GROMACS .gro file of C-alpha atoms in nm:
model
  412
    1UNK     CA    1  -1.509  -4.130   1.801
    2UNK     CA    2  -1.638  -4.008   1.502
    3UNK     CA    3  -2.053  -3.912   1.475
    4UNK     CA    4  -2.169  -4.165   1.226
    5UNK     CA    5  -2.431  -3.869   1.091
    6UNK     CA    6  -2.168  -3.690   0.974
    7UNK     CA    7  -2.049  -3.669   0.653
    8UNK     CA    8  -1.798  -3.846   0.464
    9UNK     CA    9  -1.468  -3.620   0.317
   10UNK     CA   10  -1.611  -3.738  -0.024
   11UNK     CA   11  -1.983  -3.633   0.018
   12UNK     CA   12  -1.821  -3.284   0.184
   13UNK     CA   13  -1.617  -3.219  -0.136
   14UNK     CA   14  -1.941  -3.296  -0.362
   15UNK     CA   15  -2.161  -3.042  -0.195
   16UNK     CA   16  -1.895  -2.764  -0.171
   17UNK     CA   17  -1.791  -2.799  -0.568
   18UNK     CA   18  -2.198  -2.838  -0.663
   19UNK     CA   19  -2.238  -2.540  -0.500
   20UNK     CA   20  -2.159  -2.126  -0.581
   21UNK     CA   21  -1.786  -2.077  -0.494
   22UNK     CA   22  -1.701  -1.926  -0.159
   23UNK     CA   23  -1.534  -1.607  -0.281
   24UNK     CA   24  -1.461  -1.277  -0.076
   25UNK     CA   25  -1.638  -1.014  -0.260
   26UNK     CA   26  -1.900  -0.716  -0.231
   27UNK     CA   27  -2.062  -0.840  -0.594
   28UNK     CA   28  -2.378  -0.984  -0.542
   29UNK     CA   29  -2.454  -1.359  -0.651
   30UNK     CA   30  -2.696  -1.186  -0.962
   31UNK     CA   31  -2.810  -0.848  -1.039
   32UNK     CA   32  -3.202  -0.739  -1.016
   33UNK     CA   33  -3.232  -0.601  -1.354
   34UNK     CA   34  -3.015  -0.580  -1.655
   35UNK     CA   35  -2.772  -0.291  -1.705
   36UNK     CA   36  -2.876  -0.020  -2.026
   37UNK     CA   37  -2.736  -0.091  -2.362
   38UNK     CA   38  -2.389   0.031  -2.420
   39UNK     CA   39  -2.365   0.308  -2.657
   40UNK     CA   40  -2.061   0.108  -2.808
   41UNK     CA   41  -1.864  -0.192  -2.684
   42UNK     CA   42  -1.483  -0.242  -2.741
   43UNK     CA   43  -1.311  -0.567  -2.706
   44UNK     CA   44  -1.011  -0.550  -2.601
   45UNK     CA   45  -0.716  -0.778  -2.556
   46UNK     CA   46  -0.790  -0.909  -2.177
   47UNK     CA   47  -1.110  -0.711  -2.129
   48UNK     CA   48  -1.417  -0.521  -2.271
   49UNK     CA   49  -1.470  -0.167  -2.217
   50UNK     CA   50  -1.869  -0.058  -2.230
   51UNK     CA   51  -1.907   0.243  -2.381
   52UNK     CA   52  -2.248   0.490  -2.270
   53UNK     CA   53  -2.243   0.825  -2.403
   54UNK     CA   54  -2.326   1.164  -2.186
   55UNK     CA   55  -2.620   1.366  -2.182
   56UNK     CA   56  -2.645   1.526  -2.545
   57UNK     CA   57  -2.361   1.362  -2.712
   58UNK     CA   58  -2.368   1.123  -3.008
   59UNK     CA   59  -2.013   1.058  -2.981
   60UNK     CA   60  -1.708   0.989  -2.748
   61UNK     CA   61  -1.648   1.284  -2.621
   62UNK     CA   62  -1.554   1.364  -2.269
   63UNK     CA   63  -1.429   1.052  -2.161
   64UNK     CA   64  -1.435   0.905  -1.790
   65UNK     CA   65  -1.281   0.531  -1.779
   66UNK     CA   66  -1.337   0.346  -1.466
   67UNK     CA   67  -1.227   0.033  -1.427
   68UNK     CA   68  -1.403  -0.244  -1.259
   69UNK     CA   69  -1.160  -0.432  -0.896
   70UNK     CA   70  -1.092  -0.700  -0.795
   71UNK     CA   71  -1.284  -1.080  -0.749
   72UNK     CA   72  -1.272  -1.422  -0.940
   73UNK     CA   73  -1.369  -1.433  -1.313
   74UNK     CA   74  -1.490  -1.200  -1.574
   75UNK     CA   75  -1.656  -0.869  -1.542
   76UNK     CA   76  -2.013  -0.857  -1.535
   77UNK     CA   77  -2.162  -0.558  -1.658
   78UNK     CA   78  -2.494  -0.600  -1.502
   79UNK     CA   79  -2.355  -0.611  -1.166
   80UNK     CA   80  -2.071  -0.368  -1.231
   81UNK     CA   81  -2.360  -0.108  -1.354
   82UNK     CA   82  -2.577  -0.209  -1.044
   83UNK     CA   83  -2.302  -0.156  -0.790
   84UNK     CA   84  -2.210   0.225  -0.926
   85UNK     CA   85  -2.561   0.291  -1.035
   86UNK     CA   86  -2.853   0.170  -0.872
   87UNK     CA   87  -2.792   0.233  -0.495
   88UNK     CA   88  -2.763   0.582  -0.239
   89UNK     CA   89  -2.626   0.737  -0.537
   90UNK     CA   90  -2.617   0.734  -0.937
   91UNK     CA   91  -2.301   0.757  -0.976
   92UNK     CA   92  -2.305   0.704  -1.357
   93UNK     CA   93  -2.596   0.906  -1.430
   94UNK     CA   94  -2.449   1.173  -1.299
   95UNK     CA   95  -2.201   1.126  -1.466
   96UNK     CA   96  -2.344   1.155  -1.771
   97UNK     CA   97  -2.594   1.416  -1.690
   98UNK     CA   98  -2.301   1.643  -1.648
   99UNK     CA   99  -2.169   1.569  -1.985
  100UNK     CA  100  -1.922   1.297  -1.930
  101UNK     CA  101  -1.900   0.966  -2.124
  102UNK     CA  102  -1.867   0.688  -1.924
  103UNK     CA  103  -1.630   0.390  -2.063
  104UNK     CA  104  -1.682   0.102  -1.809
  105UNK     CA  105  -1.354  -0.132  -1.848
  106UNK     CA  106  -1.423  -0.493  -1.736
  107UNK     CA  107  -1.155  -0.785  -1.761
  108UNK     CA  108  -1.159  -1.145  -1.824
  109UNK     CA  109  -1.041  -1.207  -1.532
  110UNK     CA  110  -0.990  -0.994  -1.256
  111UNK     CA  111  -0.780  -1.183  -1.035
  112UNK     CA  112  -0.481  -1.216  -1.297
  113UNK     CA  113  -0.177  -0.963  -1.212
  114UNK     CA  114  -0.249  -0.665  -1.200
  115UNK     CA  115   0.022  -0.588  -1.466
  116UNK     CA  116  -0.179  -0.769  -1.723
  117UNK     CA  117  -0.460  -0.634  -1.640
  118UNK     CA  118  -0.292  -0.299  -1.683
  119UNK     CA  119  -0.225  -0.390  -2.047
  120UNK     CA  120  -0.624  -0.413  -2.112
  121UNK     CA  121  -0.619  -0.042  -1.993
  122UNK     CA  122  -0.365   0.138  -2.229
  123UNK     CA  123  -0.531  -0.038  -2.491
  124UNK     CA  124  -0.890   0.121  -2.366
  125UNK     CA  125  -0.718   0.489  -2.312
  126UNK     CA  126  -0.576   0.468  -2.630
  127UNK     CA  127  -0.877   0.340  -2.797
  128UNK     CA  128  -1.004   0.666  -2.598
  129UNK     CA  129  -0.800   0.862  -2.762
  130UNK     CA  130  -0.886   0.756  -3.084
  131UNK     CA  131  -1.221   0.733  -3.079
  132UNK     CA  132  -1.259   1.071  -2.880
  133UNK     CA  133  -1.449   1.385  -3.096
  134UNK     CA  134  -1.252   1.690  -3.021
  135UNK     CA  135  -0.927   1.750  -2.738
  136UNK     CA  136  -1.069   1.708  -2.426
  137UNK     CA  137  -0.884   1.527  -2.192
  138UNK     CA  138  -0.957   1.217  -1.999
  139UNK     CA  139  -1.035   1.119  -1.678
  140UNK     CA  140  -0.879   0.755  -1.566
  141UNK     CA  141  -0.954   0.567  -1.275
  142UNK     CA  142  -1.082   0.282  -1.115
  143UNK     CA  143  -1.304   0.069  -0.788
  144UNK     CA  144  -1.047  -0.087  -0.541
  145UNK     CA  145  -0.792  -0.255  -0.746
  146UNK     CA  146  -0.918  -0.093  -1.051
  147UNK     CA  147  -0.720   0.198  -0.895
  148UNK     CA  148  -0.386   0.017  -0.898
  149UNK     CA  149  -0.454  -0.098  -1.233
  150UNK     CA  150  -0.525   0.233  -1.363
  151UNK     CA  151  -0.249   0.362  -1.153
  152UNK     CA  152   0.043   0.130  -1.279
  153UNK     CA  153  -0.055   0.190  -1.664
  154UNK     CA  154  -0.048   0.518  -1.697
  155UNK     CA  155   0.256   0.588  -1.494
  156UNK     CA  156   0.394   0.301  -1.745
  157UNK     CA  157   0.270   0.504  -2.018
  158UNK     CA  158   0.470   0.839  -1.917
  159UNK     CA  159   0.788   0.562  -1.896
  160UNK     CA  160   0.739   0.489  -2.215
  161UNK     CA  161   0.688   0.826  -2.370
  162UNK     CA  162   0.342   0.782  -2.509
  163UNK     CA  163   0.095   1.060  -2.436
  164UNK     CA  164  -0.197   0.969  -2.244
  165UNK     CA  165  -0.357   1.260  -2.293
  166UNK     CA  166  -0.502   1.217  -1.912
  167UNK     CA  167  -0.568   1.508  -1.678
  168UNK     CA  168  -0.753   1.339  -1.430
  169UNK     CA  169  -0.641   1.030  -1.264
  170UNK     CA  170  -0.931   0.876  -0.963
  171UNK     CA  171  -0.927   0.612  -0.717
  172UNK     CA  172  -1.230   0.506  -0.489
  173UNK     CA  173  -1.144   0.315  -0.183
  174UNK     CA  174  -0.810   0.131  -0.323
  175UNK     CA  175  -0.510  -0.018  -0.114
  176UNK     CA  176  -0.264   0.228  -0.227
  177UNK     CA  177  -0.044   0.037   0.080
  178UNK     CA  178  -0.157  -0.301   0.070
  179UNK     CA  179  -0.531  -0.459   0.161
  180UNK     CA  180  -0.608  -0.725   0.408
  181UNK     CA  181  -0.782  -1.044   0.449
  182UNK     CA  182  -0.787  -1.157   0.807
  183UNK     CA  183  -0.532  -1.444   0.834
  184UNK     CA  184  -0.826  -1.676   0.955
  185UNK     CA  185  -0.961  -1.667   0.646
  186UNK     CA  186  -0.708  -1.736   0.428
  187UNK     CA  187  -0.614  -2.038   0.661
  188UNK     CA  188  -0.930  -2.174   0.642
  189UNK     CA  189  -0.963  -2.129   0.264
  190UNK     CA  190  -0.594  -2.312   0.230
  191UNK     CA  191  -0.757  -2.588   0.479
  192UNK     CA  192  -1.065  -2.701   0.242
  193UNK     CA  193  -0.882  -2.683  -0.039
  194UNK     CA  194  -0.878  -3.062  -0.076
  195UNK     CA  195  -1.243  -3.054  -0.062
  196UNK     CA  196  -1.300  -2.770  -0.258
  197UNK     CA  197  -0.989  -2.531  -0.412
  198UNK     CA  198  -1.219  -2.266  -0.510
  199UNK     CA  199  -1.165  -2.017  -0.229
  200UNK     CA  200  -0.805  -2.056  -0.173
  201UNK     CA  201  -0.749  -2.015  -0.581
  202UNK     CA  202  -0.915  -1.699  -0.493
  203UNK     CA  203  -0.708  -1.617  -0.220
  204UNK     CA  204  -0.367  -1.720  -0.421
  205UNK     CA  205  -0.433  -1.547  -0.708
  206UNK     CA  206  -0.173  -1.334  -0.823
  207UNK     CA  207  -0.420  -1.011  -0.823
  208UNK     CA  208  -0.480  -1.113  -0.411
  209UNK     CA  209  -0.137  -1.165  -0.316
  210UNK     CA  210   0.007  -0.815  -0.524
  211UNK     CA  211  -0.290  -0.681  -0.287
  212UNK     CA  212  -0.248  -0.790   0.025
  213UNK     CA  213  -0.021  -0.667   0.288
  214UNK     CA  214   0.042  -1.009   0.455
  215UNK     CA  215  -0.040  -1.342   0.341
  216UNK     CA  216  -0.038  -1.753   0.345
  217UNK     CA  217   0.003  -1.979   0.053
  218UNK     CA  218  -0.076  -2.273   0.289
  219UNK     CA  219  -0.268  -2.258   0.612
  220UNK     CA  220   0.002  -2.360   0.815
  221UNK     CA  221   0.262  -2.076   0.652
  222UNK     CA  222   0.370  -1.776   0.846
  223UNK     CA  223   0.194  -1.458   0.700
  224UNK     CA  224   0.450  -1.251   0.515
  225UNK     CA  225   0.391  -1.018   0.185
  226UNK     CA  226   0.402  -1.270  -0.087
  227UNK     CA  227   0.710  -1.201  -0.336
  228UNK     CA  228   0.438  -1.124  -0.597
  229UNK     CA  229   0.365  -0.824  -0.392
  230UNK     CA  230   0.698  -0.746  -0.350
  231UNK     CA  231   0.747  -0.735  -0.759
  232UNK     CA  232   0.459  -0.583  -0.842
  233UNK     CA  233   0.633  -0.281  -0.592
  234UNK     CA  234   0.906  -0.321  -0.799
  235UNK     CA  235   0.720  -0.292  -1.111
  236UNK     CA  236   0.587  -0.001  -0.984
  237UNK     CA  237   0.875   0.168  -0.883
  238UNK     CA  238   1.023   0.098  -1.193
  239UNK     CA  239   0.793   0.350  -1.372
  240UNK     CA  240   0.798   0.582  -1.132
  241UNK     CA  241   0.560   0.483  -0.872
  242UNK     CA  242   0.255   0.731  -0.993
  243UNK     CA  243   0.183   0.885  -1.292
  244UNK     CA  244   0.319   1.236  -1.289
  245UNK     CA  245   0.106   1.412  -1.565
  246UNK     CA  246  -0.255   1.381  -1.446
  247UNK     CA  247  -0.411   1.557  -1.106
  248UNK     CA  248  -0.404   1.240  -0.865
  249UNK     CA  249  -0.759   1.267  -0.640
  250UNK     CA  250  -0.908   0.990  -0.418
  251UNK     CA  251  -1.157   0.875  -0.218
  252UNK     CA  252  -1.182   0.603   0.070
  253UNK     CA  253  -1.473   0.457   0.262
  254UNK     CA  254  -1.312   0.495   0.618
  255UNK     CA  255  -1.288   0.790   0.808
  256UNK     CA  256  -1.010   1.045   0.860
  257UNK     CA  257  -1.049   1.069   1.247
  258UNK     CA  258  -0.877   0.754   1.365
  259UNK     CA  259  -1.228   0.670   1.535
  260UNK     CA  260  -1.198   0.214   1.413
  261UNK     CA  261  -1.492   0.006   1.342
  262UNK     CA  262  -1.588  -0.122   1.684
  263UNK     CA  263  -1.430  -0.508   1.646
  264UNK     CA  264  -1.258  -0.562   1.931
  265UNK     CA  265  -0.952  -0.775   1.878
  266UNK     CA  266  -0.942  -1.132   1.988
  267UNK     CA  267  -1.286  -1.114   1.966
  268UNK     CA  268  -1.486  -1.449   1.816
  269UNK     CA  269  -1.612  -1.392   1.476
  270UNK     CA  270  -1.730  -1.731   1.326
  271UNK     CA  271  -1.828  -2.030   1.481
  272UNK     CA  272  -1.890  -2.376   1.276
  273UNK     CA  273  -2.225  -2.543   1.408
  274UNK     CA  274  -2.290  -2.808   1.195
  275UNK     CA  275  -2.169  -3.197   1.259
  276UNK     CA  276  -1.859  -3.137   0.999
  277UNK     CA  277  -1.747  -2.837   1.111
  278UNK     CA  278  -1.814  -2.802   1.495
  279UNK     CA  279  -1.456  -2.664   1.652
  280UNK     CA  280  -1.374  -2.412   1.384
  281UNK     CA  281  -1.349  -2.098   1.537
  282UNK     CA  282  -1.197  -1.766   1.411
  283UNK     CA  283  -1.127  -1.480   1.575
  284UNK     CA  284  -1.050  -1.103   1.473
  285UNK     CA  285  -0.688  -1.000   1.484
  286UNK     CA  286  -0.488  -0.954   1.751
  287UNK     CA  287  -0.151  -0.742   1.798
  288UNK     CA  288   0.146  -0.909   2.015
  289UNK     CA  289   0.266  -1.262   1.986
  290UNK     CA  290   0.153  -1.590   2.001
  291UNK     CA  291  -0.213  -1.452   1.918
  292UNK     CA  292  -0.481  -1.689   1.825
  293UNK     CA  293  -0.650  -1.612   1.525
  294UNK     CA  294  -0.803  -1.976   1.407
  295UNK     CA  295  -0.895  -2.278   1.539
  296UNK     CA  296  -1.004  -2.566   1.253
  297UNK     CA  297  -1.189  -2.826   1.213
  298UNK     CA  298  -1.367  -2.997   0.907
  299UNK     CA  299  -1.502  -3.338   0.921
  300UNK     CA  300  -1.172  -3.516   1.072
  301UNK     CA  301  -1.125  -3.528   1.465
  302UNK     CA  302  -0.824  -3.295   1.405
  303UNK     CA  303  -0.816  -2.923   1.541
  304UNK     CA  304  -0.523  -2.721   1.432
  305UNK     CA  305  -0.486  -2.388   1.577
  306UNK     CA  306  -0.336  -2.048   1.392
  307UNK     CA  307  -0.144  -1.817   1.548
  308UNK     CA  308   0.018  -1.562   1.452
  309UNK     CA  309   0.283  -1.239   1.539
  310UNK     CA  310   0.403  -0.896   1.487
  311UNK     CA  311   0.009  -0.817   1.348
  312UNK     CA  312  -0.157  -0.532   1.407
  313UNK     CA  313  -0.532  -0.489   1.581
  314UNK     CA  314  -0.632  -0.426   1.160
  315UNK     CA  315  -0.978  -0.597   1.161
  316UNK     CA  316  -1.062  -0.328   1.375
  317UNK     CA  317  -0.921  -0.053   1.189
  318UNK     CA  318  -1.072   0.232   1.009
  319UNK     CA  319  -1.149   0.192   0.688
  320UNK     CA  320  -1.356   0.023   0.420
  321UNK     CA  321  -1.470  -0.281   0.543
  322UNK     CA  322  -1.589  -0.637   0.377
  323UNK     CA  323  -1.867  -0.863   0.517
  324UNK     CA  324  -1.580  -1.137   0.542
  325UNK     CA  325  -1.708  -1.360   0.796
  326UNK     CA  326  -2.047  -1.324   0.717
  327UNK     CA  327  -1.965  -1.411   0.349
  328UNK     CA  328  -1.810  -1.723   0.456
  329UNK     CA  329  -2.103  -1.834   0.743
  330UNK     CA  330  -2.371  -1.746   0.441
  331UNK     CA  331  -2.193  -1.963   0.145
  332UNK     CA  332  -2.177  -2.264   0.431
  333UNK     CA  333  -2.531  -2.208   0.497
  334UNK     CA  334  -2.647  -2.225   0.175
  335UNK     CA  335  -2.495  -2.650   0.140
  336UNK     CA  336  -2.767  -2.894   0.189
  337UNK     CA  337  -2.810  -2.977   0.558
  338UNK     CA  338  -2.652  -3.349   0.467
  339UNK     CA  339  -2.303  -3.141   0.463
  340UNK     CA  340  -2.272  -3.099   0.858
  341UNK     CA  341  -2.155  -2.737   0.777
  342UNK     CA  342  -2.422  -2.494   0.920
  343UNK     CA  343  -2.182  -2.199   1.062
  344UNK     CA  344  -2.288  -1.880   1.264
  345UNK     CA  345  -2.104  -1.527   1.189
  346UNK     CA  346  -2.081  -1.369   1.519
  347UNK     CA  347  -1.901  -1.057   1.358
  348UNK     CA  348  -1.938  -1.043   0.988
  349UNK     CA  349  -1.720  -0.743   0.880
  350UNK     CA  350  -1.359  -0.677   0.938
  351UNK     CA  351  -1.156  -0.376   0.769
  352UNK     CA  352  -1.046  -0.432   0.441
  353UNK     CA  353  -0.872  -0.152   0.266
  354UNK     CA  354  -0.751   0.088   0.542
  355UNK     CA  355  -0.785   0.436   0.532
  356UNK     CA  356  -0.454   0.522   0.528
  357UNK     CA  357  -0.426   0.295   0.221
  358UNK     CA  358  -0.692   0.466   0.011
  359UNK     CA  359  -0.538   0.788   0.039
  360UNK     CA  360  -0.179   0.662   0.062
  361UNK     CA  361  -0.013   0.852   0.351
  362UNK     CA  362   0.121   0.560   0.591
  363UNK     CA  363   0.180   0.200   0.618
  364UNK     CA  364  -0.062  -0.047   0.796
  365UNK     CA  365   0.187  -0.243   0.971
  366UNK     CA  366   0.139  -0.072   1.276
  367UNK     CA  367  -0.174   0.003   1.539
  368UNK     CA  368   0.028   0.378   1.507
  369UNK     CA  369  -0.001   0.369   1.151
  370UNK     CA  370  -0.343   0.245   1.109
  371UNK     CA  371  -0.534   0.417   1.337
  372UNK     CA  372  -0.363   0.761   1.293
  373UNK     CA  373  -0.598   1.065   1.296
  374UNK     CA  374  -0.547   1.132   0.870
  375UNK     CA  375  -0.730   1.485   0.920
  376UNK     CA  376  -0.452   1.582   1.130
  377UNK     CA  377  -0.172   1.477   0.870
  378UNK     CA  378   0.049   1.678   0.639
  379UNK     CA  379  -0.191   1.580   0.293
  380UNK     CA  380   0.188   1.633   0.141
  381UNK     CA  381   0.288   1.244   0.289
  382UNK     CA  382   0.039   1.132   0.030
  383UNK     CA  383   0.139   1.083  -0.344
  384UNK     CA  384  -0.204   1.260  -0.405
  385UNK     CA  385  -0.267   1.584  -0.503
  386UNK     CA  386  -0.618   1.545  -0.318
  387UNK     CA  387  -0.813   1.322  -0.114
  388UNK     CA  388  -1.141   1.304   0.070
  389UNK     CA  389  -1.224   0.993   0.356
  390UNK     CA  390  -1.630   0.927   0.477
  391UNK     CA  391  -1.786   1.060   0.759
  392UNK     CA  392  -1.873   0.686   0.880
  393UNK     CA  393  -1.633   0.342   0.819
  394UNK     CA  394  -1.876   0.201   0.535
  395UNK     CA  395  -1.848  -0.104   0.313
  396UNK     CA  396  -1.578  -0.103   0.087
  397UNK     CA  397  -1.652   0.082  -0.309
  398UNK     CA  398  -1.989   0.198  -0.128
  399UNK     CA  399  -2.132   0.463  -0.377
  400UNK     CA  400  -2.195   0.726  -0.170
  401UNK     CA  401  -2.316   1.060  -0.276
  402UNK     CA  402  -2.059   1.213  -0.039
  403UNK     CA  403  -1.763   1.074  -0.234
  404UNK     CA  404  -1.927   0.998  -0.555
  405UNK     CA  405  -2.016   1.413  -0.598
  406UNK     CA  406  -1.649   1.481  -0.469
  407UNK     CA  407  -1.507   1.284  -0.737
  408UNK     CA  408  -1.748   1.438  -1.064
  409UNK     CA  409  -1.709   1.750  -0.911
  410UNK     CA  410  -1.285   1.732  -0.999
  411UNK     CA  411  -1.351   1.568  -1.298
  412UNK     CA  412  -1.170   1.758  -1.619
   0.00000   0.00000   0.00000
């Protein structure tokens, strides 16, 4: 029988839509102070590029544009400024202290394909190009997906014979092969979505599934690559699969030794605590078959369980990592106690973008593949010229100055 304290399917869905959105990002709910006052600001069809000059100049002149990844919505350039700027290390200001002009390219929304969103930055690199006093080249590149983006539209430029005028193309921490969100919490997205659609828009957005190396439309589905994936592969095929003109450099957050982050698989990450959600259970990936990854329950007696096959041990994995569970225990948290939905995180992290990924030189559909020892690799598998991984598995698009300097230091 039913506890008659807990809530209603009705009262649920009010609290969760009243509330912030449960999204699966690194961007912080608000930023502590306001970001400086663009130099110039260029709207764009699909985005707005920021424009802050470099130490000395009163014009666009040595231009660096990095482009802003993925989450739900619009840009923000307070937060987008905080993330690169105001933590371990400035990554803009030093930037510009060395001379370079920093164009920071938001979009209106970031999880729309990726292929639109690449049409926001051949407008901005053209606008560049325009704009730009004297011949110096740029420097193009992106956060996360702001890599791909970057990536697709200038090797689509070169396709269509019009000259970027790029000799620097960057990446920092982006899922050259495909990104992962732990099954568990895509099916538990998919299973509020009656109450609440917020989260599993997120998670079906066409940006997340062209991302994502496996994935569920519903949270009963079979994880698979989504066909959006699989033409957005296509698409970038089609145009040659990287842009063949500029010097290709990245970084990633996870380490080149093979060394994971310490999750053990099958281990519990998340337990649901409150009246409404005592039962739900997820659990960090698993390789073999028949692995439980889920077990769900929100207000109804009901307690479906995911499993799933042929998956590798990735939550473990080296690599950038994203406070998943923890993301999802603190949003639950935060409902009014009348909601039944206090939760507990007993991991909160699981790998993200895998190192291999960031510096594209294997698949992640394997334990072989994904924990492979990258410092011991031919750098020639990778379609980059150059790549550097941390000395520690770190939170994914953490400014470091250990990757940050690498970067400026290559920078045209």
């Amino acid at each position: 029988m039913a506890d008659q304290n807990a809530p209603t399917e009705q009262q649920l869905a009010e609290a969760l839509t009243g509330a912030a959105p449960i999204l699966l990002t690194q961007e912080p709910g608000a930023a502590a102070q306001p970001a400086p006052s663009p130099d110039d600001t260029w709207t764009l069809h699909g985005g707005t590029a920021w424009v802050y000059y470099g130490s000395g100049h009163r014009a666009l002149t040595r231009p660096v544009i990095l482009a802003d990844g993925f989450n739900s919505g619009p840009s923000n350039r307070d937060l987008l400024w905080e993330h690169l700027d105001s933590g371990a290390y400035a990554f803009l200001t030093e930037l510009r202290h060395r001379g370079h002009d920093v164009v920071l390219l938001g979009f209106n929304e970031r999880s729309a394909s990726i292929l639109d969103n690449a049409g926001t930055v051949s407008e901005a690199i053209l606008r560049a190009i325009s704009e730009r006093q004297g011949d110096t080249p740029l420097a193009v590149g992106g956060l996360s997906m702001g890599g791909l983006v970057t990536r697709y539209a200038l090797a689509k430029l070169e396709h269509d014979m019009v000259d970027h005028q790029t000799a620097v193309y960057f990446s920092y921490d982006s899922p050259h092969r495909g990104a992962w969100i732990p099954i568990a919490l895509q099916a538990f997205a998919h299973y509020i979505r009656k109450l609440d659609s917020r989260f599993s828009d997120q998670m079906n957005s066409p940006a997340a599934q062209q991302l994502l190396s496996q994935h569920i439309q519903e949270w009963e589905d079979t994880p698979t690559p989504s066909h959006q994936r699989a033409e957005f592969l296509d698409a970038l095929r089609a145009v040659g699969d990287w842009p063949q003109r500029p010097r290709k450099i990245a970084v990633a957050n996870g380490v080149g030794t093979g060394s994971g982050n310490g999750i053990e698989p099958g281990a519990k990450t998340f337990r649901g605590k409150g009246l409404a959600i005592t039962g739900t259970e997820l659990y960090a990936q698993s390789d073999g078959d028949d692995q439980l990854v889920a077990q769900l329950r929100v207000v109804t007696l009901k307690k479906p369980q995911i499993r799933t096959s042929g998956l590798p041990d990735i939550d473990g994995a080296p690599g950038g990592t994203l406070e998943g569970f923890g993301i999802l225990a603190d949003a639950l948290n935060a409902l009014p106690r009348y909601a039944g939905m206090a939760s507990e995180a007993l991991i909160r992290e699981h790998c993200f973008v895998p190192a291999v990924s960031a510096v594209d030189i294997r698949p992640i559909a394997t334990d072989n593949e994904l924990y492979t020892p990258v410092n011991d690799l031919d750098p020639y598998d990778s379609g980059l010229d150059e790549f550097k991984l941390a000395s520690r598995n770190e939170p994914h698009t953490a400014i470091t100055e250990e990757l940050g300097s690498w970067i400026i230091d290559r920078l045209a």
